[in-house]
Each structure stands twice: as C-alpha cells, then as structure tokens.
Coordinates of C-alpha atoms in Angstrom, one line a residue:
X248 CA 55.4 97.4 77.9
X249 CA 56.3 96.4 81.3
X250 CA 58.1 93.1 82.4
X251 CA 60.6 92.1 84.8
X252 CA 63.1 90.0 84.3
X253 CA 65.3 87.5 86.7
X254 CA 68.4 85.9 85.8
X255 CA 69.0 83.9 88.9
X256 CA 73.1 82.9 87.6
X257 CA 75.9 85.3 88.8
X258 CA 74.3 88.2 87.6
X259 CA 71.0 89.3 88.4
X260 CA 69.1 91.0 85.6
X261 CA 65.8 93.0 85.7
X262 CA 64.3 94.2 82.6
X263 CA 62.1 97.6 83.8
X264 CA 60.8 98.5 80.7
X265 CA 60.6 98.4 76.8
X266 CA 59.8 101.5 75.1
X267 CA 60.1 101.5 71.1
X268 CA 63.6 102.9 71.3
X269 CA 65.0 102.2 74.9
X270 CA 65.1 99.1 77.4
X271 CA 65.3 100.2 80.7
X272 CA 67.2 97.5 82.9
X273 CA 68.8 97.1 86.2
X274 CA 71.8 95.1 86.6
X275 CA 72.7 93.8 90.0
X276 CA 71.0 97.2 91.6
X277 CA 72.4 99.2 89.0
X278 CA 69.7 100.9 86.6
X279 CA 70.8 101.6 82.9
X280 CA 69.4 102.4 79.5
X281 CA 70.4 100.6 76.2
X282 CA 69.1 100.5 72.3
X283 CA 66.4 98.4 71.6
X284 CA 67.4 96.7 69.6
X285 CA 68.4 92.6 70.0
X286 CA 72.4 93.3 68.9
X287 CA 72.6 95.7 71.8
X288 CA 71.0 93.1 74.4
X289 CA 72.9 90.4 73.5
X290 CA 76.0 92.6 74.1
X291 CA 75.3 93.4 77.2
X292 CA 74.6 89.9 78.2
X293 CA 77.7 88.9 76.7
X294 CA 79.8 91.6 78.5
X295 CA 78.2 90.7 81.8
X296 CA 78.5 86.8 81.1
X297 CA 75.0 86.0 81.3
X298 CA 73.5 83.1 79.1
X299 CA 69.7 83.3 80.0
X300 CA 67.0 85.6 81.4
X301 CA 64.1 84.6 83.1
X302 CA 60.7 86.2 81.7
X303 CA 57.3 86.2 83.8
X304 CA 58.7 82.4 85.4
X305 CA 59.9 81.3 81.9
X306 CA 63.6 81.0 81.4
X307 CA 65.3 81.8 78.1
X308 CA 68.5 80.7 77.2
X309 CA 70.7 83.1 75.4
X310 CA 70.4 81.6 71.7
X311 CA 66.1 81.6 72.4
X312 CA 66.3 85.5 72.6
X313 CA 66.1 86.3 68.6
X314 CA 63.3 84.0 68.6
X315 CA 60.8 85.0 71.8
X316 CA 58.4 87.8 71.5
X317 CA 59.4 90.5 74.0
X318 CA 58.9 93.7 72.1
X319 CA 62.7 93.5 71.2
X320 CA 63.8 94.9 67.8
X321 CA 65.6 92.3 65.7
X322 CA 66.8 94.8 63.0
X323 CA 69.9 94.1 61.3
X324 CA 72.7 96.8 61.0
X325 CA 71.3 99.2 63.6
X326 CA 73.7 98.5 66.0
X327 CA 76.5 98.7 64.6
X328 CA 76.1 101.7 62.3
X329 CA 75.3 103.6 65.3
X330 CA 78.3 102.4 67.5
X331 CA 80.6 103.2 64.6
X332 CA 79.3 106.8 63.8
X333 CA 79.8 107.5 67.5
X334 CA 83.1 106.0 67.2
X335 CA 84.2 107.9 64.4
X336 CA 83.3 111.2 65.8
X337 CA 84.9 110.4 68.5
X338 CA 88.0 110.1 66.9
X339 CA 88.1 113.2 65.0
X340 CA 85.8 112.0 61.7
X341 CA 84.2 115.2 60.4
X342 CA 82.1 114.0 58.9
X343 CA 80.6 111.7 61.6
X344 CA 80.5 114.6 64.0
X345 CA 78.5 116.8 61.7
X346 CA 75.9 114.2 60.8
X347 CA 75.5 113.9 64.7
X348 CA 75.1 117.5 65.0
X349 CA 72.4 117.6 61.8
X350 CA 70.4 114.8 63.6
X351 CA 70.2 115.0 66.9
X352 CA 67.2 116.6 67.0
X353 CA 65.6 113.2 64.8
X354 CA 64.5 110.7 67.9
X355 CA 66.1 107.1 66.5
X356 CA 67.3 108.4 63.7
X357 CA 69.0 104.9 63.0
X358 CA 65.6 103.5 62.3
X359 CA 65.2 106.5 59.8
X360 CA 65.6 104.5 56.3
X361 CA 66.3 108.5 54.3
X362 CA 69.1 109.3 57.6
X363 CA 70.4 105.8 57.2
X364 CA 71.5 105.8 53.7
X365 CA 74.1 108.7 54.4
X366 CA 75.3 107.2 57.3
X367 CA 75.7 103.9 56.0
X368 CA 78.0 106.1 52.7
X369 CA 79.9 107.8 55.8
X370 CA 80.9 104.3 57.4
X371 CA 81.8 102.9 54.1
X372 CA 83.8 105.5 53.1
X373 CA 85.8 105.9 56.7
X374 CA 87.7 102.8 56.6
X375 CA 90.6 102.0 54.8
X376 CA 89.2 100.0 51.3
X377 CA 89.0 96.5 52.1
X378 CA 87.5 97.2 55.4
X379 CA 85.0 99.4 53.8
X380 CA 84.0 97.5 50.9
X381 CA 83.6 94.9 53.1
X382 CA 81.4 97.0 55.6
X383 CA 79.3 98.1 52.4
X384 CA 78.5 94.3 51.9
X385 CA 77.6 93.8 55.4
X386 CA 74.7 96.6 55.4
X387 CA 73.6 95.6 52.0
X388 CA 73.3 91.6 53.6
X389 CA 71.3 93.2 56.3
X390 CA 68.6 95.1 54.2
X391 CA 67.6 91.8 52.4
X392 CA 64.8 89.9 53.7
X393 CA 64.8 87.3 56.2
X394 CA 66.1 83.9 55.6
X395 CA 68.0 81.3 56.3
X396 CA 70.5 82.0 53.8
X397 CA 70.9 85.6 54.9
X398 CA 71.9 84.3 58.7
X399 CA 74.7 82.6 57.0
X400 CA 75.8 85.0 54.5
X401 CA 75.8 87.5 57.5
X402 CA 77.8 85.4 59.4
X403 CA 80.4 84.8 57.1
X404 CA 80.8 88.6 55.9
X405 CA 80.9 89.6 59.6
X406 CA 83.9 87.1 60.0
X407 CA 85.5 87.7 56.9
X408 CA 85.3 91.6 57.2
X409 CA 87.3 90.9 60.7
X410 CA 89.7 88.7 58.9
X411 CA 90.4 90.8 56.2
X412 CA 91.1 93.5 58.6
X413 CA 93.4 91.7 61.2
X414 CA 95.4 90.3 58.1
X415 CA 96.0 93.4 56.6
X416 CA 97.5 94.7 59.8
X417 CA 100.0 91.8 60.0
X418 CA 100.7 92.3 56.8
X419 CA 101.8 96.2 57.4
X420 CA 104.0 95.0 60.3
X421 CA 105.7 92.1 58.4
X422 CA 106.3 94.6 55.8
X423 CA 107.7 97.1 58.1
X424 CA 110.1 94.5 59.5
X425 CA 111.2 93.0 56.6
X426 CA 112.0 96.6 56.0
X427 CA 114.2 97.2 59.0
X428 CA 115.8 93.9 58.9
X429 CA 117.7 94.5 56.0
X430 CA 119.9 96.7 58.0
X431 CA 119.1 95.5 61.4
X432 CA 119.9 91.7 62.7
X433 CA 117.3 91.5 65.3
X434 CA 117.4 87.8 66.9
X435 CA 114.3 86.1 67.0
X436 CA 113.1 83.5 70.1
X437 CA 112.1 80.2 69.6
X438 CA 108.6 80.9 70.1
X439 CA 108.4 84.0 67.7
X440 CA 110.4 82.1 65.2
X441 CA 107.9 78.8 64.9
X442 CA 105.1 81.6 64.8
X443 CA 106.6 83.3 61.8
X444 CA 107.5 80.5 59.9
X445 CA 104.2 79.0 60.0
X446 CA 103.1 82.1 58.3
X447 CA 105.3 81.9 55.8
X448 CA 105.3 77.9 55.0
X449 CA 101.8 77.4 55.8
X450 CA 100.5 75.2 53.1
X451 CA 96.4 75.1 54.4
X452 CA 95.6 78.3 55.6
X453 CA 94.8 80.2 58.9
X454 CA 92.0 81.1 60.9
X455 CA 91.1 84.5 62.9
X456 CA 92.6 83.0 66.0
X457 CA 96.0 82.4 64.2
X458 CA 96.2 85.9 63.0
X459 CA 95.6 87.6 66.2
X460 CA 98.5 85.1 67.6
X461 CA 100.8 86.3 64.7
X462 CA 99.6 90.0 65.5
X463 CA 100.8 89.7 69.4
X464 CA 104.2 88.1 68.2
X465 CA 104.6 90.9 65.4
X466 CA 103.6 93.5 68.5
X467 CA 106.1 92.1 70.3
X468 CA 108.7 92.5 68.5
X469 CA 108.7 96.2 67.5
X470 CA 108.6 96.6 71.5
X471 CA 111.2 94.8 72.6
X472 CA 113.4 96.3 69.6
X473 CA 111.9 99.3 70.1
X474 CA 111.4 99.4 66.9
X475 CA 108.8 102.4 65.9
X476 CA 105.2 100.7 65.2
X477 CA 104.3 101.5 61.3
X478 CA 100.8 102.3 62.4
X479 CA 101.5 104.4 65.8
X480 CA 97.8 104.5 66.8
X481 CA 98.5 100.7 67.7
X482 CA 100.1 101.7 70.6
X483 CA 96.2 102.1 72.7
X484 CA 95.1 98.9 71.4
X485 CA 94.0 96.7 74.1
X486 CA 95.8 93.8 73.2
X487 CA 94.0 91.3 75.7
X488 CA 90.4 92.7 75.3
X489 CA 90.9 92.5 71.4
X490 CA 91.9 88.7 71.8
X491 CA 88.6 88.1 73.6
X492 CA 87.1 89.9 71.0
X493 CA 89.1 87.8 68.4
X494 CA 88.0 84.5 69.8
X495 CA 84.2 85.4 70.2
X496 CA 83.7 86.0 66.7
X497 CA 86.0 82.4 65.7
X498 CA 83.5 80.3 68.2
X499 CA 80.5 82.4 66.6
X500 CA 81.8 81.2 62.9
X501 CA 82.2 77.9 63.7
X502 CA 78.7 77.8 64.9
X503 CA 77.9 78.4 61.4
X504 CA 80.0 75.4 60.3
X505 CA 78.4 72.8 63.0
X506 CA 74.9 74.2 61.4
X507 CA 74.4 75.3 65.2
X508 CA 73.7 79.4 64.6
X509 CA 70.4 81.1 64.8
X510 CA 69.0 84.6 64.2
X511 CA 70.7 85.7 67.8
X512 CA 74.1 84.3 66.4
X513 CA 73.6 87.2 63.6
X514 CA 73.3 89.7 66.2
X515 CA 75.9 88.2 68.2
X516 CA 78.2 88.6 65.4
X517 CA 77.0 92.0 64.7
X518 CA 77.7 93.4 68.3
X519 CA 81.5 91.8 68.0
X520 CA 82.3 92.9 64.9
X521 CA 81.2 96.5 66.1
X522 CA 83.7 96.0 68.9
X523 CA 85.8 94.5 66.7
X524 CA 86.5 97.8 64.3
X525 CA 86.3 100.0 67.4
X526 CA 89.3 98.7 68.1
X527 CA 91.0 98.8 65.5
X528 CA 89.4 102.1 64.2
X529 CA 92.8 103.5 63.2
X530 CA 92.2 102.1 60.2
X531 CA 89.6 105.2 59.3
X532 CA 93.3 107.1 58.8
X533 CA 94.1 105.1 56.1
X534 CA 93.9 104.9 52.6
X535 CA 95.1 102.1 49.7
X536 CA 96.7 102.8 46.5
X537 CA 97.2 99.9 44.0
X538 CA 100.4 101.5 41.7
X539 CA 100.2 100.4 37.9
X540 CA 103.6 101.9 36.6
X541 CA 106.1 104.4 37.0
X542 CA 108.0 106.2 34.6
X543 CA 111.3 108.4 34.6
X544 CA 111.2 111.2 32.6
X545 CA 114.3 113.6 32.4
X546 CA 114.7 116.6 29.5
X547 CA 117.7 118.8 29.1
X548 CA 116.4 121.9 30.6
X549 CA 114.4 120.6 33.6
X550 CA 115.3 118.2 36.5
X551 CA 114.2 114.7 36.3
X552 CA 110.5 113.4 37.9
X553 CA 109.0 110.0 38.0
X554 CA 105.5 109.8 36.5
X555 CA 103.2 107.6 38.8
X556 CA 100.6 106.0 37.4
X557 CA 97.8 104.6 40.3
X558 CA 94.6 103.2 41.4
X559 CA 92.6 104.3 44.7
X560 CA 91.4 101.4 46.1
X561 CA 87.9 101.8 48.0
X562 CA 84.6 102.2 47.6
X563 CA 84.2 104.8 44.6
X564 CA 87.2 102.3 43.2
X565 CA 83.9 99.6 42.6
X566 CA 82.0 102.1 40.1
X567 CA 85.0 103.6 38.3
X568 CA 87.3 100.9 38.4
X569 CA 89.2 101.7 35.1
X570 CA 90.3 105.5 36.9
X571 CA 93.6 105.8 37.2
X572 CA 95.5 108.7 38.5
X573 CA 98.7 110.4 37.6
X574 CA 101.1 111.6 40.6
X575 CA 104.3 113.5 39.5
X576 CA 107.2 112.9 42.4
X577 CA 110.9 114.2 42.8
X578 CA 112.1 110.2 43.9
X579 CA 111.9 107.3 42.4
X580 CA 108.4 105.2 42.5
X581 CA 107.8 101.4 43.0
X582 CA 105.8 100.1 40.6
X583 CA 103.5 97.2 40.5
X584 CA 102.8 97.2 44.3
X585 CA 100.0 97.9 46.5
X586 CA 100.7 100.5 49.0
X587 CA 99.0 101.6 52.5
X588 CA 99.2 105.5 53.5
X589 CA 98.3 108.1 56.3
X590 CA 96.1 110.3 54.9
X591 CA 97.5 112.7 57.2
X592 CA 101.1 112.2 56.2
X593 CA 102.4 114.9 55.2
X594 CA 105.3 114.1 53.6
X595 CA 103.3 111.1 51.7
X596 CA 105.7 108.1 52.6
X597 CA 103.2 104.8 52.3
X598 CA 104.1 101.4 53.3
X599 CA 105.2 98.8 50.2
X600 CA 102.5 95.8 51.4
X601 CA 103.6 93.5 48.4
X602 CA 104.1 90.3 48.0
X603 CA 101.3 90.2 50.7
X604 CA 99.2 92.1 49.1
X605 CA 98.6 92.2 45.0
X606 CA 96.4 93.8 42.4
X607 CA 96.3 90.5 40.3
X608 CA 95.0 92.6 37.3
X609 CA 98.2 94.7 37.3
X610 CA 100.1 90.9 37.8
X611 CA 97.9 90.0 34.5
X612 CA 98.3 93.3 32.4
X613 CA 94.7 94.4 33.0
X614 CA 92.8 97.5 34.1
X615 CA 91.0 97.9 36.8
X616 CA 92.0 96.4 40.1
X617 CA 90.9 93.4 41.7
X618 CA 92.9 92.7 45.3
X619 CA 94.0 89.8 46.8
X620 CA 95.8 88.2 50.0
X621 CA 98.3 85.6 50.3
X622 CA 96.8 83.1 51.8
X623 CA 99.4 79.8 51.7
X624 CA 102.4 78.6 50.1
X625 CA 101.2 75.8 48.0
X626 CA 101.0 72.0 48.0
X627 CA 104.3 72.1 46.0
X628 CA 106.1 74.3 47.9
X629 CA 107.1 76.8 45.2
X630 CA 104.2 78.4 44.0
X631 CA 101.3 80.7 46.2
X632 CA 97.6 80.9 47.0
X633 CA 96.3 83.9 46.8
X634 CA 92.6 85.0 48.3
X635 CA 90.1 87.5 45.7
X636 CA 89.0 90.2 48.4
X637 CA 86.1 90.4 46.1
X638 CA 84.8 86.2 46.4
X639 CA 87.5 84.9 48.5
X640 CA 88.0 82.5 45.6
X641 CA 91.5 81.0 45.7
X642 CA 94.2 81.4 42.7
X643 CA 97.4 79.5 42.7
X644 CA 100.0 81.3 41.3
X645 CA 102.8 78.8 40.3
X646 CA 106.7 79.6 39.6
X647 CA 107.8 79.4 35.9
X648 CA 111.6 80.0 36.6
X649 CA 111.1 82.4 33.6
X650 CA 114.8 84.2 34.2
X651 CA 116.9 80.9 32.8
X652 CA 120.2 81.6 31.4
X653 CA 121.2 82.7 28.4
X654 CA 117.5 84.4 28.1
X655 CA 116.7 88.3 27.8
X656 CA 115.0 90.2 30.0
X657 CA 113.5 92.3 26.9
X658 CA 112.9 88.7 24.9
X659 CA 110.3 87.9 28.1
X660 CA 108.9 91.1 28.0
X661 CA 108.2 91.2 24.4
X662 CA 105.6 88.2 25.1
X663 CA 102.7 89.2 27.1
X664 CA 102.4 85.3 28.2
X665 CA 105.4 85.6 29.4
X666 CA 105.8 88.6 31.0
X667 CA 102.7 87.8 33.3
X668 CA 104.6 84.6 34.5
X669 CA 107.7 87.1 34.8
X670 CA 106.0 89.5 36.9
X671 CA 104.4 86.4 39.1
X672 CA 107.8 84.9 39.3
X673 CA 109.1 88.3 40.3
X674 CA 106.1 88.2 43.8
X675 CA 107.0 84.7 44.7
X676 CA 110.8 85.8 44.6
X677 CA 110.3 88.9 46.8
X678 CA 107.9 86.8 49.2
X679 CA 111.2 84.3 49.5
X680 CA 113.4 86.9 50.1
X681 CA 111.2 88.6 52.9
X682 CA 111.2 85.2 54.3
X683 CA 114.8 85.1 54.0
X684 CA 115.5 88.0 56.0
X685 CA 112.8 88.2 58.8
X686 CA 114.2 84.8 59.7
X687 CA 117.4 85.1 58.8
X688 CA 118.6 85.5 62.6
X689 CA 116.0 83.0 64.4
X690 CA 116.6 80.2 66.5
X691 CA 115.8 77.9 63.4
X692 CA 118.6 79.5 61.5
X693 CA 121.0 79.2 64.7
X694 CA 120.4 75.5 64.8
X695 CA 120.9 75.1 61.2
X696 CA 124.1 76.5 61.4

C-alpha cells in the first residue's frame, strides 16, 4: 500500500509506505521505519507532539486513527510485549536475550500466537509480583474480543498496573527512611513535610499524579542526606521524562471517567505504560516474600537458628497459593511482614515494607496470600483502608485497643477473634509510629513545639 501523508502543524509527517509489518515514514525530512501496529504510531505521534495526519486531502485527528482504515494493525499487546522483551535483554534478562536469539530468524514473530505465549510467561515472570500479575492481566484483557467493555477494562488495568508499581516504590523508600530515622534526625522542609503528611493522614485516597509527587520528595531526600537509595538502580531514572510519562497515563484515565476514550485511547495507554515499566525496569531485579512465622529453635548441642516460614509472591504464587517455604537463618526473622529483595543480593538482606504493605490472610490466620496496599487513614481517624491487589476492593481495618490493662498477652492469643484484631491493632500501631518518626523533625513539629 502506498499513501502519503501531510501534517501541516509543527511537524510535518509523510507516511511512505505500509507493509504488513513496517510503516515507512519521513518525519520533517528524516525517513524512519516503525511497527505496524496502531500502539506504535500513536507513540510516535505523541513523542513528536502531533495530534492529526492528513490522508489523501482528508485530515484525521489523533483520537480518529483506531477508527480509519489505513492498513494499520490495531492489535492489542503487540507493542508492548515487544518493547519489554527488548528491554529486558537489554538489561541483562537471560532469558529475554535467548528468546531473541531463538527467533530472530521468525519475521514478526510478535504476531506469532505459538512464539507469543512464551514471551508473554517471560514478561510475567520478570517483574517483581504485583507488577507481573498485573502485566499477566493486561495480556489476558487484550486477547478477548473487541468491545466496549474491554476498552475500559484495558484502560483501567493499564493505569492500575502503573499505580501499583509507582506505590510500591514509595513504599520501599518510606520504609527505608523510617529505617534510618530512628537513628538519624534528618530535618524536613516545609514543602516535604505537607507532602509526607498527606500521605500519611490522607483520608480519600491518591491518584498517579500524587504518587509521582511523593516519589520526587522521597528522591529528594535520600540526596540531599546522602542517604544511600534502597533500590540503587534508581539513580538513572529520568526523573522529569517519567513525570511526563506519569501525567500522560492520569489524563488518558480520566478520559475513561468523562466517557471520552476510544479504541486509540487503548493503544495510547498501551504505548505509555510500555514507557512506563521501561523506566522503571529495575523492578525485573526484584522479588516479594510474604513471611507467615518465624520460629527459634535452640538444642543443647547445636547453636541456635530461626526457622522461617514464607510465601513467594508472583505469578506461580496464583496456582499454588497454599506453598509455603521453609528458610533456616543464623539471625533473628520478622514475622508477619511482607518483604522486597534483590535477587542478586548476596548476603539476602530484604527490605521490611509493612504496615504499607500486608498479606491480609496472614493478618486473618489464613493460608494462602492475598496482598494489599494502604490506601487511606480512615473517616475516623484511627482505623486504615487497605486496597486487595487482586480487585482493588477496599477493607477498613479498624483499632480494637485490644492491649488494655490488666489483660494478657497469652489470654488474646488464646482467642483466634481476638488475636486477628491483635495482630491488626499491632499494623495500625507500627504505621503510627513510622509516622511518628519520619516526621518527628519537620517544620510541622517545629511549630508545634
């Protein structure tokens, strides 16, 4: 097929050609070669700024693309499996390199339904487990036939897959520096301060935008302090680039709320998202652990170990959720937490990301795991809302005071009621106390004293 194509805005446009796997453009005198595929169009558009094309005298604005026929694939998932892969390899995956190597000799292998299925399992499995569950939704979304509802459903995954991920990256660093303020007194500006404390006594919720303001304070802080970043490969993120990232993918969702998306608002998404994880693609060195118990056992004639009993979070987690593993260490284990390690750590230190983080069914004295986020302090200031990773259904969890006077520890514990409200008690009391001591040498404290 042969067209030509004039944008006649800032940026002039020509599209040379459209093969089944390539369109052949040339942008403002310079020729180049992208996917066919609509996800990789509309990011090029975006990149350059353009909102419509002109096609044999008829203009298109950029949200008529999806729908005109131009011999432009409109395949969901394409994009950004192929992106990632290259991504991955690129960054030392294994894996992803060798599947490269296998198929380089299949032409569009990312149209190839039997190569696709193994490179889908790769992507899955790269990411740290609630981005790659979450990424394993997103493909599955995007093999379902056409409708309206699966335009919104993609939508909302897309957003809530970036979400997901930015949160649990300001939940590492809050961790970290709750961590080192314990023994540190670092001061806090006014800005950081109100920035923090919204986080902490937000009562409705936040949005993308707000976390990637709460990740730039958080970044700013370990610099300034010097203080060592948790996750070192933060140190190339492009902090402005991922911002406009951040706040394409909030005006794409909130298309979807005016009831103003489209097919091309799919792709849109699709093309972010990709950039999205690519920046963030540290998180492929990463693995979650959702600890059940710990136990200290100590004989006469051996030295004493700490038995720790654990979940892998991720995707083989979702098929064999019951599993848990047994890890025999030399110190002493925290229990009831969900942790975040290197995998290449070799001397297996992991980062502690509760009260932020929880395995409700360990809260409940269930099997299995099923993870979710803070997500606000509630109405009554007391209690918390957390967010189901699986759903995003909300749970309040509410504070029973259950350590009154003149009552035993082993008298609550006795009483499987009570000991869940114990052990909730115990997460709203440690997400107090982290409050406590991130702000405990702010300008808010400075002026309360």
């Amino acid at each position: 097929m042969e067209n030509k194509t004039r944008n006649e805005g800032n940026n002039n446009i020509i599209i040379q050609g459209i093969t089944d796997s390539t369109i052949t453009l040339e942008v403002n005198g310079v020729t180049q070669e992208i996917q066919n595929e609509m996800a990789s169009l509309n990011a090029l558009l975006e990149r350059i700024n353009t909102q419509q094309v002109e096609i044999a005298g008829k203009i298109y604005a950029l949200g008529e693309l999806g729908q005109a026929d131009l011999g432009l694939k409109k395949t969901f998932n394409v994009f950004i499996i192929k992106k990632l892969m290259f991504a991955l390899a690129e960054h030392g995956l294994v894996h992803a390199q060798t599947f490269l190597d296998r198929t380089k000799s299949i032409e569009g292998w990312e149209n190839n339904s039997r190569v696709l299925t193994r490179a889908k399992q790769i992507i899955s499995n790269a990411f740290v487990s609630v981005i790659g569950i979450q990424l394993r939704k997103i493909i599955a979304i995007g093999q379902q036939s056409f409708s309206e509802e699966k335009q919104e459903t993609y939508i909302k995954t897309c957003y809530q897959a970036a979400e997901n991920t930015i949160q649990l990256l300001n939940f590492t660093l809050i961790s970290v520096f709750w961590d080192v303020q314990k023994i540190s007194n670092y001061e806090l500006n006014e800005a950081e301060t109100e920035i923090l404390s919204l986080f902490f006594d937000d009562s409705i919720g936040r949005n993308l935008l707000n976390d990637v303001t709460l990740l730039e304070v958080l970044l700013n802080i370990f610099e300034k302090n010097e203080i060592p970043l948790p996750l070192k490969e933060l140190k190339e993120l492009n902090v402005e680039r991922f911002k406009q990232n951040c706040s394409r993918i909030q005006k794409l969702e909130s298309l979807l709320e005016k009831s103003q998306h489209s097919l091309i608002t799919c792709f849109e998404m699709e093309g972010q998202l990709t950039e999205f994880l690519t920046h963030l693609i540290l998180f492929m060195n990463y693995d979650m652990l959702s600890v059940k118990s710990g136990v200290y056992d100590k004989k006469r004639t051996s030295l004493p170990k700490y038995i720790q009993s654990y979940i892998e979070l991720g995707i083989e987690q979702k098929f064999n959720e019951s599993t848990e593993v047994l890890n025999i260490l030399k110190i002493p284990v925290v229990t009831n937490s969900v942790l975040i390690c290197n995998k290449q750590s070799k001397d297996g230190v992991c980062i502690n990301l509760s009260p932020f983080v929880i395995d409700y069914n360990t809260q409940v004295l269930e099997k299995g795991a099923k993870i979710c986020f803070f997500f606000s302090k509630g109405l009554d200031g007391k209690s918390i809302d957390y967010r189901f990773l699986e759903d995003n259904t909300i749970e309040n969890v509410p504070y029973s005071n259950m350590l009154k006077e003149n009552i035993k520890m082993e008298d609550l514990m006795r009483d499987n009621r009570n000991h869940i409200k114990l052990k909730f008690d115990i997460i709203i009391e440690q997400f107090e106390a982290a409050k406590n001591e991130v702000l405990k040498n702010s300008s808010i404290r400075k002026m309360e004293e």
